[in-house]
Coordinates of C-alpha atoms and ligand atoms in Angstrom, one line a residue:
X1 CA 30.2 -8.3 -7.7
X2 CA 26.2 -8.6 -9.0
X3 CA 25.0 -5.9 -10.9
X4 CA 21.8 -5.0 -12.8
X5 CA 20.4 -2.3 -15.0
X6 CA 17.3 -2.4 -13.5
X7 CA 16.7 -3.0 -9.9
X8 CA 13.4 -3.7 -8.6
X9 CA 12.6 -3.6 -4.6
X10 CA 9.1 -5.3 -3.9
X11 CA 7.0 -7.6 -6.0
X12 CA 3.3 -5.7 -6.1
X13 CA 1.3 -5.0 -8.8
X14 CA 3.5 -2.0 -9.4
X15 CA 7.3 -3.4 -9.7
X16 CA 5.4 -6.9 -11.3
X17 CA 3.8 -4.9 -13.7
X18 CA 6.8 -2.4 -14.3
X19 CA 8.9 -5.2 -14.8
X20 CA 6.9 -6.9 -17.3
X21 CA 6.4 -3.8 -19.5
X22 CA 10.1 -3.0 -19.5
X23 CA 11.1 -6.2 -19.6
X24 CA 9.0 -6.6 -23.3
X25 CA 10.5 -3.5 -24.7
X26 CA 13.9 -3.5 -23.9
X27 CA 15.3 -7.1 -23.4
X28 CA 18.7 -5.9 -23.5
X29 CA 18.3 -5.0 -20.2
X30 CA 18.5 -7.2 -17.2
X31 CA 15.9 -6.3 -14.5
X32 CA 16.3 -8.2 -11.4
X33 CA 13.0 -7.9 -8.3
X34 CA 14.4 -8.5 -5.3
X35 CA 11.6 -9.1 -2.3
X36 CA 11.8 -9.4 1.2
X37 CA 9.7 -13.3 1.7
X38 CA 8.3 -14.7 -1.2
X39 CA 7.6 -13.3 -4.6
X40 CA 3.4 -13.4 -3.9
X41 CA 3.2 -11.9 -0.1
X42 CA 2.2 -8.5 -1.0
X43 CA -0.4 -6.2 -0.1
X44 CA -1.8 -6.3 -3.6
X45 CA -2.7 -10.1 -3.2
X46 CA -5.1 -9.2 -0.4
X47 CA -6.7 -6.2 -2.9
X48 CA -10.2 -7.4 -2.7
X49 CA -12.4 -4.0 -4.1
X50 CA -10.6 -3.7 -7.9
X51 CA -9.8 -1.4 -10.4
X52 CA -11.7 2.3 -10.7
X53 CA -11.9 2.8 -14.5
X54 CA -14.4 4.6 -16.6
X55 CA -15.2 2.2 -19.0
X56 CA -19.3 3.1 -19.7
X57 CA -19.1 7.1 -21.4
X58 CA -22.8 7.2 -21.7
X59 CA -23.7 7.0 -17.7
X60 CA -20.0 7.8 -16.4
X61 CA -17.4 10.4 -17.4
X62 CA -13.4 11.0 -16.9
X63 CA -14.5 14.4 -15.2
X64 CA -17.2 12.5 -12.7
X65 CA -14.1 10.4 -11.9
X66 CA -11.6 12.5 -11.3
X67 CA -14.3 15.0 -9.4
X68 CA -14.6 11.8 -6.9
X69 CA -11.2 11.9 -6.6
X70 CA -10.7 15.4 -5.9
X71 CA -13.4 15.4 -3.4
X72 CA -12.0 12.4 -1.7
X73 CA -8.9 14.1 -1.4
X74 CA -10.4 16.6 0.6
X75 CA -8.2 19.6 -1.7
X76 CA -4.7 18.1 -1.5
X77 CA -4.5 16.2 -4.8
X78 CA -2.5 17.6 -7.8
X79 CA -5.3 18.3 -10.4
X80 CA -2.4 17.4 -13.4
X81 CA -2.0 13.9 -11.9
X82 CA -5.3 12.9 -11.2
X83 CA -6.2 13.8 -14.8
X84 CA -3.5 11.8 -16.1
X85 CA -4.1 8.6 -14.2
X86 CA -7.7 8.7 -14.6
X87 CA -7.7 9.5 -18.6
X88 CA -5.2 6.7 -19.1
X89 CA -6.9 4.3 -16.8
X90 CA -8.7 2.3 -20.3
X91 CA -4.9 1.5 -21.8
X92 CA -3.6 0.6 -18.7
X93 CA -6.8 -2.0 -17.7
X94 CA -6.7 -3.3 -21.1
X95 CA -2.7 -4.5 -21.0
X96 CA -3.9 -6.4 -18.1
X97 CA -6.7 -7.8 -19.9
X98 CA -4.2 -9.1 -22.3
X99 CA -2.1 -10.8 -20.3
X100 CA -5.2 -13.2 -19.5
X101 CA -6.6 -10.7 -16.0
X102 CA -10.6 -11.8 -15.8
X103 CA -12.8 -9.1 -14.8
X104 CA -16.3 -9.8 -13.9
X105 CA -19.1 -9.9 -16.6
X106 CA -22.7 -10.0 -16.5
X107 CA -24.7 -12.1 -18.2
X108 CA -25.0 -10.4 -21.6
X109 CA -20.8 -9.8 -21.5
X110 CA -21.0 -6.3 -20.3
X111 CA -18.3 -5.7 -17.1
X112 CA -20.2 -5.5 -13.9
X113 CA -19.0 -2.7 -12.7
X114 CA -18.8 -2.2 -8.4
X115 CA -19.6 0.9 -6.6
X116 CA -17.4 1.6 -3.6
X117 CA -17.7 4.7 -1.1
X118 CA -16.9 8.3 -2.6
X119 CA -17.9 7.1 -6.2
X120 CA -21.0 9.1 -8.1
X121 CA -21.0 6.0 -10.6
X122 CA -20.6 2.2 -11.0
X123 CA -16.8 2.0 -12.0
X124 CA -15.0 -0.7 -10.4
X125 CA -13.9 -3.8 -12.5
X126 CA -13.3 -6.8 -10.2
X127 CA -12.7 -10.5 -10.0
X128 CA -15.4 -11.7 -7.9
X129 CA -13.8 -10.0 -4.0
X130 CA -9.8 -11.4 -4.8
X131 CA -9.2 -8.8 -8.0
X132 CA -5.6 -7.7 -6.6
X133 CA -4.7 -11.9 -6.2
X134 CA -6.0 -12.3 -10.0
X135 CA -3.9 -9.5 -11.2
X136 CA -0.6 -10.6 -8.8
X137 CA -1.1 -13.8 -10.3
X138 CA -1.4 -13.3 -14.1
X139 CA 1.4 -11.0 -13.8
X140 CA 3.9 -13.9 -12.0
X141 CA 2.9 -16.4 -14.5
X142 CA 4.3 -13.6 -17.4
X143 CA 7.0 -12.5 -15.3
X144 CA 8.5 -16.0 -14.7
X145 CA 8.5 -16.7 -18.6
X146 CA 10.9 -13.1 -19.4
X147 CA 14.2 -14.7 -20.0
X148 CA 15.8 -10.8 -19.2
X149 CA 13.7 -11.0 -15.3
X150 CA 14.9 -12.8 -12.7
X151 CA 13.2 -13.1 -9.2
X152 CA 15.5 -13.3 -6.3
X153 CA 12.9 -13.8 -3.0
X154 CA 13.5 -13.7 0.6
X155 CA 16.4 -11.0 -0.6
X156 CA 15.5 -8.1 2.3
X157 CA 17.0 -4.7 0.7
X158 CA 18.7 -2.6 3.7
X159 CA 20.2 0.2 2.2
X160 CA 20.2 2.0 -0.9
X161 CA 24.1 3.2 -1.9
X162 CA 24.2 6.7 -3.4
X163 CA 27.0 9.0 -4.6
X164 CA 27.1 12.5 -4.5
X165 CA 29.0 14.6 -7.3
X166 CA 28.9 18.6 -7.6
X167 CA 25.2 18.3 -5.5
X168 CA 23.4 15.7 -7.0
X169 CA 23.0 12.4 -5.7
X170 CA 22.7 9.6 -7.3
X171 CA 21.6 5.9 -6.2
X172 CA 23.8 3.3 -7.3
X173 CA 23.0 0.3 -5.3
X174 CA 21.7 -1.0 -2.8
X175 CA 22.9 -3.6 0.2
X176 CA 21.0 -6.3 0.6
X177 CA 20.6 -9.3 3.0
X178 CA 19.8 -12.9 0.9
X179 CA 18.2 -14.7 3.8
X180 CA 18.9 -18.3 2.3
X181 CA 22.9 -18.0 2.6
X182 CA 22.2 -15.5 5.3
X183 CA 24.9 -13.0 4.0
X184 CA 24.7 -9.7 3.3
X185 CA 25.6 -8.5 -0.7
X186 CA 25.9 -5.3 -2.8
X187 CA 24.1 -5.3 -6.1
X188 CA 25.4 -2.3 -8.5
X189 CA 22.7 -0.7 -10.6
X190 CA 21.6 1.5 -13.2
X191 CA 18.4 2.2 -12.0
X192 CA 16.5 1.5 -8.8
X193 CA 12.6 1.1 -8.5
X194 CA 11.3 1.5 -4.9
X195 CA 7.7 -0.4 -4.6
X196 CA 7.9 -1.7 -1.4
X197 CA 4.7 -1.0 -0.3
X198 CA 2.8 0.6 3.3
X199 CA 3.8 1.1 6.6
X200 CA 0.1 -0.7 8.2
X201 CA 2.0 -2.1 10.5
X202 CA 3.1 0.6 12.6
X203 CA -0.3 0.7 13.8
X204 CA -2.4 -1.7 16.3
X205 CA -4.9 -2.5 14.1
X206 CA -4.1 -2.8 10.4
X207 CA -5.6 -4.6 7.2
X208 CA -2.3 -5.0 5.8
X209 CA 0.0 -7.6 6.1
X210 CA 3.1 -8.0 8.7
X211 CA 5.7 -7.3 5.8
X212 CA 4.3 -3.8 5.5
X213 CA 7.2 -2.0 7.4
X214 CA 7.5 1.1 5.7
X215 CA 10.7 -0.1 4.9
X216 CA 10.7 2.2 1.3
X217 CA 10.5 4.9 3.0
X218 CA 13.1 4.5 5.5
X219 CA 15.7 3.5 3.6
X220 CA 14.9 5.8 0.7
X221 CA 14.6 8.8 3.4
X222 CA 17.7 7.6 4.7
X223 CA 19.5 8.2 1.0
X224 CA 18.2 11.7 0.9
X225 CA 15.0 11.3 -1.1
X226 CA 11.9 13.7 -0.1
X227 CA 8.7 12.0 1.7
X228 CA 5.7 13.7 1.9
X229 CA 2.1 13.4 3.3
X230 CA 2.7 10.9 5.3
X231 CA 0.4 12.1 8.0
X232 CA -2.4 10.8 6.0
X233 CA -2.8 7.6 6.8
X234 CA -6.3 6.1 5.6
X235 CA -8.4 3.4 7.8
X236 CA -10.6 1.7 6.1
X237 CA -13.8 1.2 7.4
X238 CA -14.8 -2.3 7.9
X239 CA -12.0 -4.2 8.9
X240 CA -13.0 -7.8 11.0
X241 CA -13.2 -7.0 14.4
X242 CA -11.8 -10.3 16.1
X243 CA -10.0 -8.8 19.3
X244 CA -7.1 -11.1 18.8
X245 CA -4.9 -10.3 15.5
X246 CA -3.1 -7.3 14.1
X247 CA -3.6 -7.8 10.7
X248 CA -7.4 -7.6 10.7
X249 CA -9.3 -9.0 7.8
X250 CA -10.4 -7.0 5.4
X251 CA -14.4 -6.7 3.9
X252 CA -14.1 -5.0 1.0
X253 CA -15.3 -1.1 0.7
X254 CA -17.5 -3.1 -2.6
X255 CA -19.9 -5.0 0.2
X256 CA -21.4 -1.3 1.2
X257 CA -21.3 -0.6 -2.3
X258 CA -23.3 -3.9 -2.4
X259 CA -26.1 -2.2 -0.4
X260 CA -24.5 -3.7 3.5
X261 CA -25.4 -1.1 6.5
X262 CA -23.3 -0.1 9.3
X263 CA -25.0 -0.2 12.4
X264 CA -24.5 0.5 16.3
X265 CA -24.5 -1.5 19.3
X266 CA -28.6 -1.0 18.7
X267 CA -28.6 -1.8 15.5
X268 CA -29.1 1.2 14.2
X269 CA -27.7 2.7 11.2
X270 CA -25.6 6.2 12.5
X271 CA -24.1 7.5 9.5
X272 CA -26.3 10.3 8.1
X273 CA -26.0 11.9 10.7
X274 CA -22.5 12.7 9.5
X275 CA -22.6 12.6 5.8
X276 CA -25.7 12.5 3.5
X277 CA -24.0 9.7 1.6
X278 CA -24.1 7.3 4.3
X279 CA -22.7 4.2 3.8
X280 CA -21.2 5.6 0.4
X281 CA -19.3 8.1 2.3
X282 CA -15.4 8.0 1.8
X283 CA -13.3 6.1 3.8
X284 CA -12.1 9.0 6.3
X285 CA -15.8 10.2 6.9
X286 CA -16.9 6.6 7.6
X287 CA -14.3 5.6 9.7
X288 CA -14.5 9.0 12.2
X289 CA -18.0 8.4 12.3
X290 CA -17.6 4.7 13.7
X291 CA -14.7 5.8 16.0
X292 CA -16.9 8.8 17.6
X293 CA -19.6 6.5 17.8
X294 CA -17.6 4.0 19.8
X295 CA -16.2 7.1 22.0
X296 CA -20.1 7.5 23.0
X297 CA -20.9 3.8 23.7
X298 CA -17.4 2.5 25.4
X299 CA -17.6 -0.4 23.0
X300 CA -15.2 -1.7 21.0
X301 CA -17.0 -2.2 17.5
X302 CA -19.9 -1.4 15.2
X303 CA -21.4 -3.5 13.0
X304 CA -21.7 -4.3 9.3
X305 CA -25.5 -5.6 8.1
X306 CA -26.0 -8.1 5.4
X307 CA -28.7 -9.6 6.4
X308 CA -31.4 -7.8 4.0
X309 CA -29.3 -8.9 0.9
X310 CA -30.3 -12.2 -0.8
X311 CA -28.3 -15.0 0.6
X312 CA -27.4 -16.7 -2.5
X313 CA -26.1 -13.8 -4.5
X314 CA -24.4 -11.4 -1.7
X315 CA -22.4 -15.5 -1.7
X316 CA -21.9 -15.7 -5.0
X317 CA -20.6 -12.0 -5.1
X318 CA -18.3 -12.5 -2.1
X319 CA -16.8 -15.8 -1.8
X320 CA -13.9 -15.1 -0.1
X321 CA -14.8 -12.7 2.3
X322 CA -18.4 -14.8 3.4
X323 CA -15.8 -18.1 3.5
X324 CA -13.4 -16.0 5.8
X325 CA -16.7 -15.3 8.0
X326 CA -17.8 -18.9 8.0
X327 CA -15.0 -20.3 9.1
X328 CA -14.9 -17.9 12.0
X329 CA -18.9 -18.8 13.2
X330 CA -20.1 -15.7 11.4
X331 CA -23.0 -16.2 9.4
X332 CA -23.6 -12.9 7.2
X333 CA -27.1 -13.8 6.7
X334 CA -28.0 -13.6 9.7
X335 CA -25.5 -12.3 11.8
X336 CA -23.9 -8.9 12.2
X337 CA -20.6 -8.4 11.7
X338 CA -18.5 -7.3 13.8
X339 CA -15.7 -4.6 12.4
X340 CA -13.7 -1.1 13.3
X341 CA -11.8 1.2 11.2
X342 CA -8.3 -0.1 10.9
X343 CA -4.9 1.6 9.1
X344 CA -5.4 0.2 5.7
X345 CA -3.6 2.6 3.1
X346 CA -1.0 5.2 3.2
X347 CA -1.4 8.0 1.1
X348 CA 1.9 10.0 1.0
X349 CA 5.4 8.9 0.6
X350 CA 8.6 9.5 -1.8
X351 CA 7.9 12.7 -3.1
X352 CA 7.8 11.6 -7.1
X353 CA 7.5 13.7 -10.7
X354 CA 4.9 12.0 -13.1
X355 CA 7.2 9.5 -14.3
X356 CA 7.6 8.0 -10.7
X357 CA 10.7 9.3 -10.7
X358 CA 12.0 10.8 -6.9
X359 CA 15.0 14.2 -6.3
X360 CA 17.6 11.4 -6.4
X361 CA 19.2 10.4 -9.8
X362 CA 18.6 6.6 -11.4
X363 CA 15.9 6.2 -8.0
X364 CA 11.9 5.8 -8.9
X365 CA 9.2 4.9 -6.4
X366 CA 5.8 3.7 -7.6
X367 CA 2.9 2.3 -5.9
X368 CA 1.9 2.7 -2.1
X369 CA 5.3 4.1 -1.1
X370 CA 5.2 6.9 -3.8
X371 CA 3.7 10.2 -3.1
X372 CA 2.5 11.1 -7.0
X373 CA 0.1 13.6 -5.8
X374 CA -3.2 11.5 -7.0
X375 CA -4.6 10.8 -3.2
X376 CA -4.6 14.2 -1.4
X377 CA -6.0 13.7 2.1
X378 CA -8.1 10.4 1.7
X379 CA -7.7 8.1 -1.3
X380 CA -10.6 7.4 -3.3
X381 CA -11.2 3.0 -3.5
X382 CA -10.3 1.4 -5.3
X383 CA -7.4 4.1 -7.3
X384 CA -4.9 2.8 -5.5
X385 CA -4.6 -0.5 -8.0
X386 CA -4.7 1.6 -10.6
X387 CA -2.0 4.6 -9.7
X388 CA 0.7 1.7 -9.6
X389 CA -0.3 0.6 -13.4
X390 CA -0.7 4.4 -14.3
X391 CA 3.1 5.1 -12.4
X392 CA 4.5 2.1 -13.4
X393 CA 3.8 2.7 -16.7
X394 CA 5.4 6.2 -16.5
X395 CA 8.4 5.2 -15.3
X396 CA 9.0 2.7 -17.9
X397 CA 8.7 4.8 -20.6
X398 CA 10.7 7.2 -18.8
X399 CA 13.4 4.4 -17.9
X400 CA 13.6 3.2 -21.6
X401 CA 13.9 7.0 -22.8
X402 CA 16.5 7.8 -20.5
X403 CA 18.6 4.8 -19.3
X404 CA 21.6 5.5 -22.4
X405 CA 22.6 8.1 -19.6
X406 CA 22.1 6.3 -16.7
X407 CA 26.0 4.3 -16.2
X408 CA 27.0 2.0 -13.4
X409 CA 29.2 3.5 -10.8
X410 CA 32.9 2.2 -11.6
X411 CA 33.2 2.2 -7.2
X412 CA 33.2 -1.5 -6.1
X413 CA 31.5 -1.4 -2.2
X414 CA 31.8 -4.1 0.3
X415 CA 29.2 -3.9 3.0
X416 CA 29.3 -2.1 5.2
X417 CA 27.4 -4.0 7.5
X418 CA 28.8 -6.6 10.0
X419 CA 28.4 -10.4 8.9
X420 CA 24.7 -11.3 9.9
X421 CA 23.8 -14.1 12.1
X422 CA 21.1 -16.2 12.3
X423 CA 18.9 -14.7 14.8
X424 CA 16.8 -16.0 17.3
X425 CA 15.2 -12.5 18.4
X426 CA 12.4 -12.7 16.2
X427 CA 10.2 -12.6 20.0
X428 CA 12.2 -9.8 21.1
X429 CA 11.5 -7.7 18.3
X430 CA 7.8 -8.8 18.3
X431 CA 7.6 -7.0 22.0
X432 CA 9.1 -4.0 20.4
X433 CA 7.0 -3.8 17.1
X434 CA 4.0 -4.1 19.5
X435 CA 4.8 -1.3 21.8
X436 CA 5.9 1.0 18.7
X437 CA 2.5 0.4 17.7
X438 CA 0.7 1.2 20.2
X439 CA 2.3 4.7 20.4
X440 CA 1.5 5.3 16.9
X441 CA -1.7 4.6 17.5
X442 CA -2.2 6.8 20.3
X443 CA -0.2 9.4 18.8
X444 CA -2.5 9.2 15.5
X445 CA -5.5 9.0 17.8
X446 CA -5.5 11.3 20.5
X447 CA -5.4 14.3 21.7
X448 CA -2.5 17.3 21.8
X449 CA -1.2 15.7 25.4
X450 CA -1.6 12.3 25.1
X451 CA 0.5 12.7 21.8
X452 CA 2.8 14.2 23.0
X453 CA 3.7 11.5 25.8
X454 CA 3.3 8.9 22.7
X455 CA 5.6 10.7 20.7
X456 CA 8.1 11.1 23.9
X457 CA 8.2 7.4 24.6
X458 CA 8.4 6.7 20.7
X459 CA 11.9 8.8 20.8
X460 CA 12.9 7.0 23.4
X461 CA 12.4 3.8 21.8
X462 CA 14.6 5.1 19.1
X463 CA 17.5 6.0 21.9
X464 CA 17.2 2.5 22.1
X465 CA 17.7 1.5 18.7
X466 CA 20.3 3.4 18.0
X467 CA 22.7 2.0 20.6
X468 CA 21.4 -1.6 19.5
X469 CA 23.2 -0.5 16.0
X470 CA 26.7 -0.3 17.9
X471 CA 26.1 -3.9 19.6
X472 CA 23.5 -6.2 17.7
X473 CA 24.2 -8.0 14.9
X474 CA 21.9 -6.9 11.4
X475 CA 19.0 -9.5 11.3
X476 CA 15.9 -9.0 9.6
X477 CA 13.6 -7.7 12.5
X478 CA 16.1 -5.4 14.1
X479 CA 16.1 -3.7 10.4
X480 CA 12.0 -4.1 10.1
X481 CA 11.9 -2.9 13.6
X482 CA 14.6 0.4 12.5
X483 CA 12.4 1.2 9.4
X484 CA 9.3 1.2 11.2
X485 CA 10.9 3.6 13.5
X486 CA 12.2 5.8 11.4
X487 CA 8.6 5.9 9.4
X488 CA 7.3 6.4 12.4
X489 CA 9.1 8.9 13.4
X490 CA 8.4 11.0 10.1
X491 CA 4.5 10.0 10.0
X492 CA 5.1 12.5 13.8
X493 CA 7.2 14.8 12.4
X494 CA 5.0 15.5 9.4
X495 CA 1.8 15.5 11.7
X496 CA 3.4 18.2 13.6
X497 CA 4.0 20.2 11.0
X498 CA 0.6 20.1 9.5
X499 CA -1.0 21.1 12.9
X500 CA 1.1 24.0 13.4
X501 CA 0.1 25.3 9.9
X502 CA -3.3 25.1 10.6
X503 CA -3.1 27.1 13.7
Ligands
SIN1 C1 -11.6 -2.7 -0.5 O1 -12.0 -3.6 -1.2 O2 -12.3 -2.1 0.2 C2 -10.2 -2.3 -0.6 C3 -9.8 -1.7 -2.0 C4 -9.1 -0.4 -1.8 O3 -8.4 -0.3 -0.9 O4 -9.3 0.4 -2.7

């Protein structure tokens, strides 16, 4: 039977960065990171913004920061939390710095700093427009060098195993399927990190990658934990607008920070009408704007403009995003491009103290799937890197304080689950996934009615499902396609709630 003091679910910048910190402090501890495809598809690697840190005290200040955050938030954000994160943002950016991280400089060796929407001040650190692939990077090459880590990929977690004694509950394990011998396993633990990430994909258009199933918060939902905020799911923006794929390409919030307009079918710029920011409003100001404006004109995207910047440097600034454009015809320079606001970031989750840790025993969350309070409404850019180094940090300290207590469970489980097969029902899935998301998106989108019938059908769908459990086999897309369900299902249910308090 496999067992592990430490488990960690999903290889971000959170769980890598967890990892590496515990890993250096305690290795008497095995910690193993068990990730559903390979160690490097994560939504961190397509990070393009960077890291919000106040690192100039003479123009910027702590308080200007975290009153950007509060404000983004729109009211909703623990005040405790988001001075915490934002005061220990320095120690947590330079531990990346020594592991080798580059961040930008400008000629005289001072960072160049970004601006992003929602931020009074020039704070963000970034490596040229691919900062979260820099940081997932630096942190594999440690990670793969800890003699007390080891990486198991293509290992898709199913369940989490808890035990329940005189009313509290404690995780213990956690099933898993390893895709290579195509079996599914029990791994007994000491401790269990959730950072598996978003739920994007439960919506039509998304910036975030087809792994990000929500799958954290299903199965930690299913093992009792408490998930909050999920209504608030942020669209960013500027997403690509191609008409074709799911996963829409992202242009980073740091190109309107760069002095890029967003402009209509007649090229006109539309946002101060709504905001006196403009482009430098937050995300979920921006992105109603666009969609209103598209209600008026029938179309089905607005416009970014670069075409006032200098060539040469808006280039050198952006290489990966202005490549990405190339390639598809786009010229920025003189060309608009075309974008919509697309799911990009989800802002609740499991429900988590400050050290990451969630109501069940030995079970953390950090990163997207954790709710630590820091968000509110509306994430401010570019925190989001920086919460999962903040958290992560937190709940290794807390891990290494507490973990003498923390004992493996002396029950030996066989799974549950029937044998898996190899599965050829990837296409059958894909129909599924793709009507699911269009009722999310049409239950996140429209009105009371309309909603309604979305959420209706959505049920249904999960009628469905749950009589599939009884006859299919477990492969990886009927589990993807069960998580995003049940996320689904409690992105609605939490919706519902929050409407009926407001009335
Ligand atoms: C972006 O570059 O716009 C994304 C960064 C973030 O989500 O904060």
């Amino acid at each position: 039977m496999l067992k592990t003091d430490i488990l960690i679910i999903g290889s971000g910048i959170s769980g890598l960065f967890f990892a590496m910190k515990t890993a250096k402090k305690r290795p008497d501890l095995s910690i193993v990171i068990m990730t559903k495809e390979t160690a490097k598809n994560t939504n961190t690697q397509l990070a393009q913004g960077g890291i919000a840190v106040v690192t100039n005290h003479i123009q910027d200040s702590f308080n200007q920061h975290i009153k950007d955050t509060l404000r983004a938030g729109d009211g909703h954000c623990d005040e405790e939390i988001v001075n915490m994160v934002i005061k220990q943002a320095p120690d947590r950016l330079k531990e990346l710095i020594e592991i080798g991280t580059s961040f930008d400089k400008d000629q005289e060796g001072h960072w160049e700093l970004g601006l992003e929407g929602g931020h009074s001040q020039h704070r963000i650190l970034h490596h040229k427009d691919s900062s979260g692939l820099e940081i997932e990077n630096k942190l594999l090459k440690i990670i793969k060098k800890m003699p007390n880590i080891e990486m198991l990929e293509n290992h898709f977690v199913i369940d989490l195993n808890t035990e329940t004694k005189k009313n509290k509950t404690t995780c213990t394990g956690a099933f898993f399927y390893d895709k290579k011998h195509n079996r599914i396993k029990y791994i007994r633990t000491r401790t269990t990190v959730l950072s598996t990430g978003g739920c994007g994909q439960l919506f039509e258009n998304t910036t975030n990658p087809l792994i990000a199933t929500g799958d954290g918060i299903a199965m930690a939902a299913r093992a009792g934990a408490e998930i909050e905020d999920m209504q608030y799911i942020q669209f960013h923006p500027t997403a690509l607008y191609t008409g074709k794929e799911n996963q829409l390409f992202l242009i980073s919030e740091a190109v309107r920070g760069y002095g890029a307009h967003i402009v209509n079918e007649d090229q006109k710029r539309f946002l101060f009408k709504y905001d006196t920011r403009g482009e430098l409003a937050t995300r979920d100001i921006i992105s109603q704007a666009i969609s209103k404006e598209l209600q008026y004109s029938s179309k089905n995207h607005v416009y970014l403009d670069c075409r006032h910047l200098d060539r040469d440097a808006f280039y050198n600034q952006f290489p990966a995003i202005t490549a990405h454009c190339n390639e598809l015809g786009i010229k920025p320079e003189t060309d608009l491009i075309p974008i919509v606001p697309a799911a990009h970031y989800q802002c609740g989750g499991i429900k988590v103290d400050r050290n990451g840790a969630t109501n069940i025993r030995n079970l953390y969350a950090i990163g997207e799937c954790a709710r630590t309070g820091l968000h509110g409404k509306n994430r401010l850019a570019s925190n989001s890197l920086l919460e999962a180094l903040v958290f992560a940090h937190q709940a290794s300290e807390n891990i290494d304080r507490t973990i003498a207590e923390f004992t493996y469970s002396s029950k030996i489980l066989i799974p549950k689950f029937p044998k898996a097969q190899q599965s050829n029902d990837y296409y059958a899935f894909d129909i599924l996934k793709k009507e699911l998301k269009g009722l999310v998106t049409a239950f996140y989108t429209s009105d009371d009615r309309n909603a309604d019938v979305a959420h209706e059908k959505i049920k249904m769908l999960n009628n469905a499902a749950i009589a599939l459990i009884e006859a299919h086999e477990i492969t990886i897309p009927f589990i993807e396609f069960s998580n995003m369900l049940a996320t689904a299902l409690i992105i609605i249910k939490q919706c519902k709630t929050e409407k009926k308090e407001m009335c």
